[in-house]
Amino acid sequence: MTAPPDSGARVIRVLVADDQAIVRDGLVTVLSLLPDVEVVGEAANGAEAVRLAAETAPDVVLMDLRMPVLDGTAATAQILQTHPGTAVLILTTFADDASISGALRVAARGYLTKDASRGEVAAAIRSVASGQTTLAPEVAARLIRRFTDGNGAEAEMGSSATTGSSAKTGSSGKTGHAPLRFPQLTHREAEVLDLMAEGLNNAEIASRLFVSVPTVKTHINSLFAKLQVRDRSQAIALALGS
């Protein structure tokens, strides 16, 4: 039996949006077993998700993409326009470029596919509720492949090599792209942005760059301001050329 949460522990209020009743019911059942999660509503389409988000002010919306009346991407945009403090976590069958990019453009904070395990869904909800960005490994890999293979980044890297200009993403051995695309960033800010785009969290970035976590946070706040983005997911989308 799952132990009850501590009396002072934060309870994450979650709204579930999915047009398939059997999927929605299953998610609600699983989430209801988590000691730190409270399901505050269920929506069968995007318009209903927008309405319920306004009524219940959830911490997290678990959002399907392909839904009637209003799709998940449009619903996400509307919810975050009026409730920017809400985190939207996409949970969908689709992992194509258009779906992923569309969700990140409207500032969804996480993206999972429906083959995720119960534990992965629970961990992602907790992560986005705490302000982190969560991408399924296959989603992150697809975005990185799209960026490195699909928008001329390799040609840019060859050109920069002839001029002696290069930037490395920590110890990964790969040349970073951010310095080339965002010259307004300092070298360190560009490194941090590249590592964010690889899916690393603040502690992992700090370890990779041999700096403290507060230093990483300072760089992130600075690059947010320079790139005029609101949060981590928007920065990652920009870095990956979405």
mmCIF file of C-alpha atoms in Angstrom:
data_model
loop_
_atom_site.group_PDB
_atom_site.id
_atom_site.type_symbol
_atom_site.label_atom_id
_atom_site.label_comp_id
_atom_site.label_asym_id
_atom_site.label_seq_id
_atom_site.Cartn_x
_atom_site.Cartn_y
_atom_site.Cartn_z
ATOM 1 C CA MET A 1 0.000 0.000 0.000
ATOM 2 C CA THR A 2 1.258 3.487 -0.854
ATOM 3 C CA ALA A 3 2.057 5.581 2.183
ATOM 4 C CA PRO A 4 0.060 8.799 2.537
ATOM 5 C CA PRO A 5 1.895 12.045 1.829
ATOM 6 C CA ASP A 6 3.335 14.072 4.669
ATOM 7 C CA SER A 7 0.888 16.611 6.011
ATOM 8 C CA GLY A 8 3.109 19.439 4.786
ATOM 9 C CA ALA A 9 3.825 17.936 1.360
ATOM 10 C CA ARG A 10 2.590 19.742 -1.722
ATOM 11 C CA VAL A 11 -0.269 18.088 -3.583
ATOM 12 C CA ILE A 12 -0.107 18.526 -7.367
ATOM 13 C CA ARG A 13 -3.515 19.328 -8.834
ATOM 14 C CA VAL A 14 -3.892 17.681 -12.261
ATOM 15 C CA LEU A 15 -6.447 18.087 -15.033
ATOM 16 C CA VAL A 16 -6.627 15.163 -17.491
ATOM 17 C CA ALA A 17 -7.626 15.890 -21.107
ATOM 18 C CA ASP A 18 -8.117 12.999 -23.545
ATOM 19 C CA ASP A 19 -10.962 12.277 -25.935
ATOM 20 C CA GLN A 20 -10.785 8.493 -25.430
ATOM 21 C CA ALA A 21 -12.824 7.618 -22.355
ATOM 22 C CA ILE A 22 -10.945 4.392 -21.663
ATOM 23 C CA VAL A 23 -7.583 6.196 -21.739
ATOM 24 C CA ARG A 24 -8.906 9.058 -19.636
ATOM 25 C CA ASP A 25 -10.387 6.705 -17.059
ATOM 26 C CA GLY A 26 -7.157 4.722 -16.889
ATOM 27 C CA LEU A 27 -5.073 7.847 -16.330
ATOM 28 C CA VAL A 28 -7.410 9.101 -13.622
ATOM 29 C CA THR A 29 -7.238 5.725 -11.871
ATOM 30 C CA VAL A 30 -3.440 5.637 -11.981
ATOM 31 C CA LEU A 31 -3.028 9.242 -10.858
ATOM 32 C CA SER A 32 -5.520 8.804 -8.033
ATOM 33 C CA LEU A 33 -3.166 6.215 -6.519
ATOM 34 C CA LEU A 34 -0.336 8.728 -6.223
ATOM 35 C CA PRO A 35 -0.133 10.259 -2.746
ATOM 36 C CA ASP A 36 0.974 13.665 -3.992
ATOM 37 C CA VAL A 37 -1.484 14.046 -6.895
ATOM 38 C CA GLU A 38 -5.112 15.150 -6.925
ATOM 39 C CA VAL A 39 -7.136 14.864 -10.129
ATOM 40 C CA VAL A 40 -9.287 18.005 -10.268
ATOM 41 C CA GLY A 41 -11.025 17.444 -13.602
ATOM 42 C CA GLU A 42 -11.455 15.399 -16.770
ATOM 43 C CA ALA A 43 -11.895 16.843 -20.248
ATOM 44 C CA ALA A 44 -12.983 14.999 -23.396
ATOM 45 C CA ASN A 45 -11.856 17.717 -25.842
ATOM 46 C CA GLY A 46 -9.643 20.787 -26.005
ATOM 47 C CA ALA A 47 -12.415 23.306 -25.455
ATOM 48 C CA GLU A 48 -13.510 21.493 -22.326
ATOM 49 C CA ALA A 49 -9.897 21.446 -21.130
ATOM 50 C CA VAL A 50 -9.699 25.230 -21.517
ATOM 51 C CA ARG A 51 -12.939 25.695 -19.584
ATOM 52 C CA LEU A 52 -11.979 23.326 -16.783
ATOM 53 C CA ALA A 53 -8.523 24.844 -16.490
ATOM 54 C CA ALA A 54 -10.149 28.221 -15.892
ATOM 55 C CA GLU A 55 -12.491 26.723 -13.298
ATOM 56 C CA THR A 56 -10.049 24.521 -11.398
ATOM 57 C CA ALA A 57 -6.660 26.287 -11.836
ATOM 58 C CA PRO A 58 -4.654 23.038 -11.988
ATOM 59 C CA ASP A 59 -0.913 22.882 -11.452
ATOM 60 C CA VAL A 60 -0.547 20.490 -14.393
ATOM 61 C CA VAL A 61 -2.702 19.688 -17.420
ATOM 62 C CA LEU A 62 -2.063 16.231 -18.858
ATOM 63 C CA MET A 63 -2.978 16.988 -22.466
ATOM 64 C CA ASP A 64 -3.682 14.772 -25.471
ATOM 65 C CA LEU A 65 -3.004 16.381 -28.864
ATOM 66 C CA ARG A 66 -5.569 14.975 -31.297
ATOM 67 C CA MET A 67 -8.963 15.860 -29.825
ATOM 68 C CA PRO A 68 -12.262 17.114 -31.269
ATOM 69 C CA VAL A 69 -13.634 20.666 -31.014
ATOM 70 C CA LEU A 70 -10.204 22.094 -30.158
ATOM 71 C CA ASP A 71 -6.916 20.216 -30.495
ATOM 72 C CA GLY A 72 -4.370 19.938 -27.715
ATOM 73 C CA THR A 73 -1.920 22.453 -29.167
ATOM 74 C CA ALA A 74 -4.550 25.176 -29.483
ATOM 75 C CA ALA A 75 -5.939 24.322 -26.052
ATOM 76 C CA THR A 76 -2.453 24.576 -24.564
ATOM 77 C CA ALA A 77 -1.946 28.018 -26.087
ATOM 78 C CA GLN A 78 -5.267 29.264 -24.719
ATOM 79 C CA ILE A 79 -4.671 27.860 -21.243
ATOM 80 C CA LEU A 80 -1.187 29.334 -20.938
ATOM 81 C CA GLN A 81 -2.319 32.699 -22.251
ATOM 82 C CA THR A 82 -4.630 33.156 -19.280
ATOM 83 C CA HIS A 83 -2.929 30.846 -16.762
ATOM 84 C CA PRO A 84 0.828 31.037 -17.408
ATOM 85 C CA GLY A 85 1.585 29.358 -14.101
ATOM 86 C CA THR A 86 -0.015 26.109 -15.247
ATOM 87 C CA ALA A 87 2.316 23.456 -16.656
ATOM 88 C CA VAL A 88 1.079 21.511 -19.677
ATOM 89 C CA LEU A 89 2.414 17.989 -20.145
ATOM 90 C CA ILE A 90 1.595 16.471 -23.528
ATOM 91 C CA LEU A 91 0.715 12.762 -23.479
ATOM 92 C CA THR A 92 -0.010 11.555 -26.986
ATOM 93 C CA THR A 93 0.331 8.723 -29.460
ATOM 94 C CA PHE A 94 2.023 11.032 -31.969
ATOM 95 C CA ALA A 95 5.743 11.856 -32.033
ATOM 96 C CA ASP A 96 6.074 13.388 -35.496
ATOM 97 C CA ASP A 97 8.005 16.613 -36.045
ATOM 98 C CA ALA A 98 4.924 18.773 -36.566
ATOM 99 C CA SER A 99 3.232 17.592 -33.380
ATOM 100 C CA ILE A 100 6.338 17.985 -31.239
ATOM 101 C CA SER A 101 7.280 21.391 -32.639
ATOM 102 C CA GLY A 102 3.729 22.688 -32.374
ATOM 103 C CA ALA A 103 3.506 21.723 -28.707
ATOM 104 C CA LEU A 104 6.865 23.269 -27.845
ATOM 105 C CA ARG A 105 6.065 26.475 -29.706
ATOM 106 C CA VAL A 106 3.059 27.096 -27.473
ATOM 107 C CA ALA A 107 5.212 26.391 -24.390
ATOM 108 C CA ALA A 108 4.124 22.923 -23.344
ATOM 109 C CA ARG A 109 6.565 22.004 -20.603
ATOM 110 C CA GLY A 110 6.748 18.302 -21.323
ATOM 111 C CA TYR A 111 6.097 15.758 -24.067
ATOM 112 C CA LEU A 112 5.520 12.048 -23.506
ATOM 113 C CA THR A 113 4.174 9.333 -25.757
ATOM 114 C CA LYS A 114 1.465 6.962 -24.582
ATOM 115 C CA ASP A 115 3.835 4.042 -24.312
ATOM 116 C CA ALA A 116 5.323 5.742 -21.244
ATOM 117 C CA SER A 117 5.114 3.710 -18.046
ATOM 118 C CA ARG A 118 3.105 4.723 -14.998
ATOM 119 C CA GLY A 119 6.323 5.675 -13.257
ATOM 120 C CA GLU A 120 7.450 7.827 -16.175
ATOM 121 C CA VAL A 121 4.128 9.682 -16.267
ATOM 122 C CA ALA A 122 4.242 10.265 -12.508
ATOM 123 C CA ALA A 123 7.841 11.476 -12.655
ATOM 124 C CA ALA A 124 7.044 13.797 -15.566
ATOM 125 C CA ILE A 125 4.093 15.341 -13.734
ATOM 126 C CA ARG A 126 6.264 16.032 -10.701
ATOM 127 C CA SER A 127 9.027 17.415 -12.916
ATOM 128 C CA VAL A 128 6.898 19.882 -14.871
ATOM 129 C CA ALA A 129 5.071 20.919 -11.694
ATOM 130 C CA SER A 130 8.440 21.936 -10.234
ATOM 131 C CA GLY A 131 9.297 24.040 -13.294
ATOM 132 C CA GLN A 132 11.438 21.547 -15.185
ATOM 133 C CA THR A 133 11.062 20.467 -18.799
ATOM 134 C CA THR A 134 10.520 16.780 -19.572
ATOM 135 C CA LEU A 135 10.845 15.159 -22.985
ATOM 136 C CA ALA A 136 10.538 11.460 -23.729
ATOM 137 C CA PRO A 137 13.952 10.166 -24.849
ATOM 138 C CA GLU A 138 12.685 9.363 -28.345
ATOM 139 C CA VAL A 139 11.207 12.863 -28.634
ATOM 140 C CA ALA A 140 14.448 14.542 -27.567
ATOM 141 C CA ALA A 141 16.413 12.349 -29.988
ATOM 142 C CA ARG A 142 14.048 13.182 -32.842
ATOM 143 C CA LEU A 143 14.370 16.914 -32.206
ATOM 144 C CA ILE A 144 18.143 16.740 -32.067
ATOM 145 C CA ARG A 145 18.279 14.733 -35.308
ATOM 146 C CA ARG A 146 15.953 17.185 -36.975
ATOM 147 C CA PHE A 147 18.117 20.117 -35.937
ATOM 148 C CA THR A 148 21.456 18.598 -36.852
ATOM 149 C CA ASP A 149 20.301 17.002 -40.110
ATOM 150 C CA GLY A 150 17.513 19.216 -41.383
ATOM 151 C CA ASN A 151 18.392 22.893 -41.265
ATOM 152 C CA GLY A 152 21.882 23.313 -42.608
ATOM 153 C CA ALA A 153 23.587 23.188 -39.243
ATOM 154 C CA GLU A 154 26.358 20.961 -40.576
ATOM 155 C CA ALA A 155 27.147 23.466 -43.326
ATOM 156 C CA GLU A 156 27.266 26.244 -40.756
ATOM 157 C CA MET A 157 29.659 24.205 -38.642
ATOM 158 C CA GLY A 158 31.974 23.636 -41.603
ATOM 159 C CA SER A 159 31.979 27.350 -42.375
ATOM 160 C CA SER A 160 32.768 28.286 -38.786
ATOM 161 C CA ALA A 161 35.598 25.746 -38.691
ATOM 162 C CA THR A 162 37.380 27.494 -41.559
ATOM 163 C CA THR A 163 37.286 30.761 -39.630
ATOM 164 C CA GLY A 164 38.547 29.155 -36.442
ATOM 165 C CA SER A 165 35.302 29.729 -34.547
ATOM 166 C CA SER A 166 33.888 26.803 -32.543
ATOM 167 C CA ALA A 167 31.999 26.021 -29.354
ATOM 168 C CA LYS A 168 31.723 22.691 -27.591
ATOM 169 C CA THR A 169 28.863 21.389 -25.509
ATOM 170 C CA GLY A 170 30.747 20.369 -22.403
ATOM 171 C CA SER A 171 32.540 17.016 -22.648
ATOM 172 C CA SER A 172 30.172 15.494 -25.198
ATOM 173 C CA GLY A 173 32.620 16.012 -28.045
ATOM 174 C CA LYS A 174 29.967 17.580 -30.246
ATOM 175 C CA THR A 175 30.185 21.124 -31.467
ATOM 176 C CA GLY A 176 27.433 23.352 -30.118
ATOM 177 C CA HIS A 177 25.036 25.243 -32.381
ATOM 178 C CA ALA A 178 23.840 28.023 -30.102
ATOM 179 C CA PRO A 179 26.867 30.335 -30.504
ATOM 180 C CA LEU A 180 26.309 30.384 -34.266
ATOM 181 C CA ARG A 181 22.578 31.018 -34.134
ATOM 182 C CA PHE A 182 22.438 33.334 -31.106
ATOM 183 C CA PRO A 183 25.437 35.673 -31.132
ATOM 184 C CA GLN A 184 23.838 37.768 -28.399
ATOM 185 C CA LEU A 185 24.620 35.001 -25.911
ATOM 186 C CA THR A 186 27.935 34.690 -24.123
ATOM 187 C CA HIS A 187 29.937 31.542 -24.794
ATOM 188 C CA ARG A 188 28.864 30.049 -21.444
ATOM 189 C CA GLU A 189 25.192 30.927 -21.964
ATOM 190 C CA ALA A 190 25.359 29.240 -25.371
ATOM 191 C CA GLU A 191 26.855 26.126 -23.790
ATOM 192 C CA VAL A 192 24.068 26.052 -21.225
ATOM 193 C CA LEU A 193 21.436 26.417 -23.964
ATOM 194 C CA ASP A 194 22.933 23.554 -25.982
ATOM 195 C CA LEU A 195 22.941 21.297 -22.923
ATOM 196 C CA MET A 196 19.350 22.233 -22.108
ATOM 197 C CA ALA A 197 18.459 21.199 -25.664
ATOM 198 C CA GLU A 198 20.155 17.836 -25.044
ATOM 199 C CA GLY A 199 17.676 17.305 -22.194
ATOM 200 C CA LEU A 200 19.995 17.904 -19.241
ATOM 201 C CA ASN A 201 18.593 19.393 -16.018
ATOM 202 C CA ASN A 202 20.335 22.124 -14.012
ATOM 203 C CA ALA A 203 22.320 19.721 -11.833
ATOM 204 C CA GLU A 204 23.506 17.758 -14.867
ATOM 205 C CA ILE A 205 24.512 20.955 -16.670
ATOM 206 C CA ALA A 206 26.425 22.111 -13.593
ATOM 207 C CA SER A 207 28.266 18.785 -13.455
ATOM 208 C CA ARG A 208 29.064 18.858 -17.175
ATOM 209 C CA LEU A 209 30.428 22.421 -17.030
ATOM 210 C CA PHE A 210 32.052 22.115 -13.589
ATOM 211 C CA VAL A 211 30.097 25.016 -12.125
ATOM 212 C CA SER A 212 27.518 25.353 -9.347
ATOM 213 C CA VAL A 213 23.767 24.936 -9.840
ATOM 214 C CA PRO A 214 23.124 28.609 -8.832
ATOM 215 C CA THR A 215 25.580 29.649 -11.566
ATOM 216 C CA VAL A 216 23.658 27.579 -14.104
ATOM 217 C CA LYS A 217 20.408 29.225 -12.984
ATOM 218 C CA THR A 218 21.991 32.663 -13.438
ATOM 219 C CA HIS A 219 23.033 31.799 -16.998
ATOM 220 C CA ILE A 220 19.570 30.421 -17.760
ATOM 221 C CA ASN A 221 17.824 33.572 -16.493
ATOM 222 C CA SER A 222 20.197 35.690 -18.584
ATOM 223 C CA LEU A 223 19.670 33.710 -21.788
ATOM 224 C CA PHE A 224 15.889 33.734 -21.230
ATOM 225 C CA ALA A 225 16.017 37.532 -21.163
ATOM 226 C CA LYS A 226 18.268 37.793 -24.214
ATOM 227 C CA LEU A 227 16.229 35.353 -26.275
ATOM 228 C CA GLN A 228 12.935 36.841 -25.033
ATOM 229 C CA VAL A 229 11.525 33.463 -24.000
ATOM 230 C CA ARG A 230 9.376 32.728 -20.983
ATOM 231 C CA ASP A 231 10.567 29.322 -19.907
ATOM 232 C CA ARG A 232 12.763 26.317 -20.566
ATOM 233 C CA SER A 233 10.529 24.681 -23.150
ATOM 234 C CA GLN A 234 10.446 27.824 -25.314
ATOM 235 C CA ALA A 235 14.239 28.131 -25.079
ATOM 236 C CA ILE A 236 14.681 24.490 -26.092
ATOM 237 C CA ALA A 237 12.268 24.872 -29.002
ATOM 238 C CA LEU A 238 14.220 27.903 -30.194
ATOM 239 C CA ALA A 239 17.545 26.124 -29.777
ATOM 240 C CA LEU A 240 16.337 23.131 -31.758
ATOM 241 C CA GLY A 241 15.076 25.294 -34.570
ATOM 242 C CA SER A 242 11.371 24.549 -34.021
#
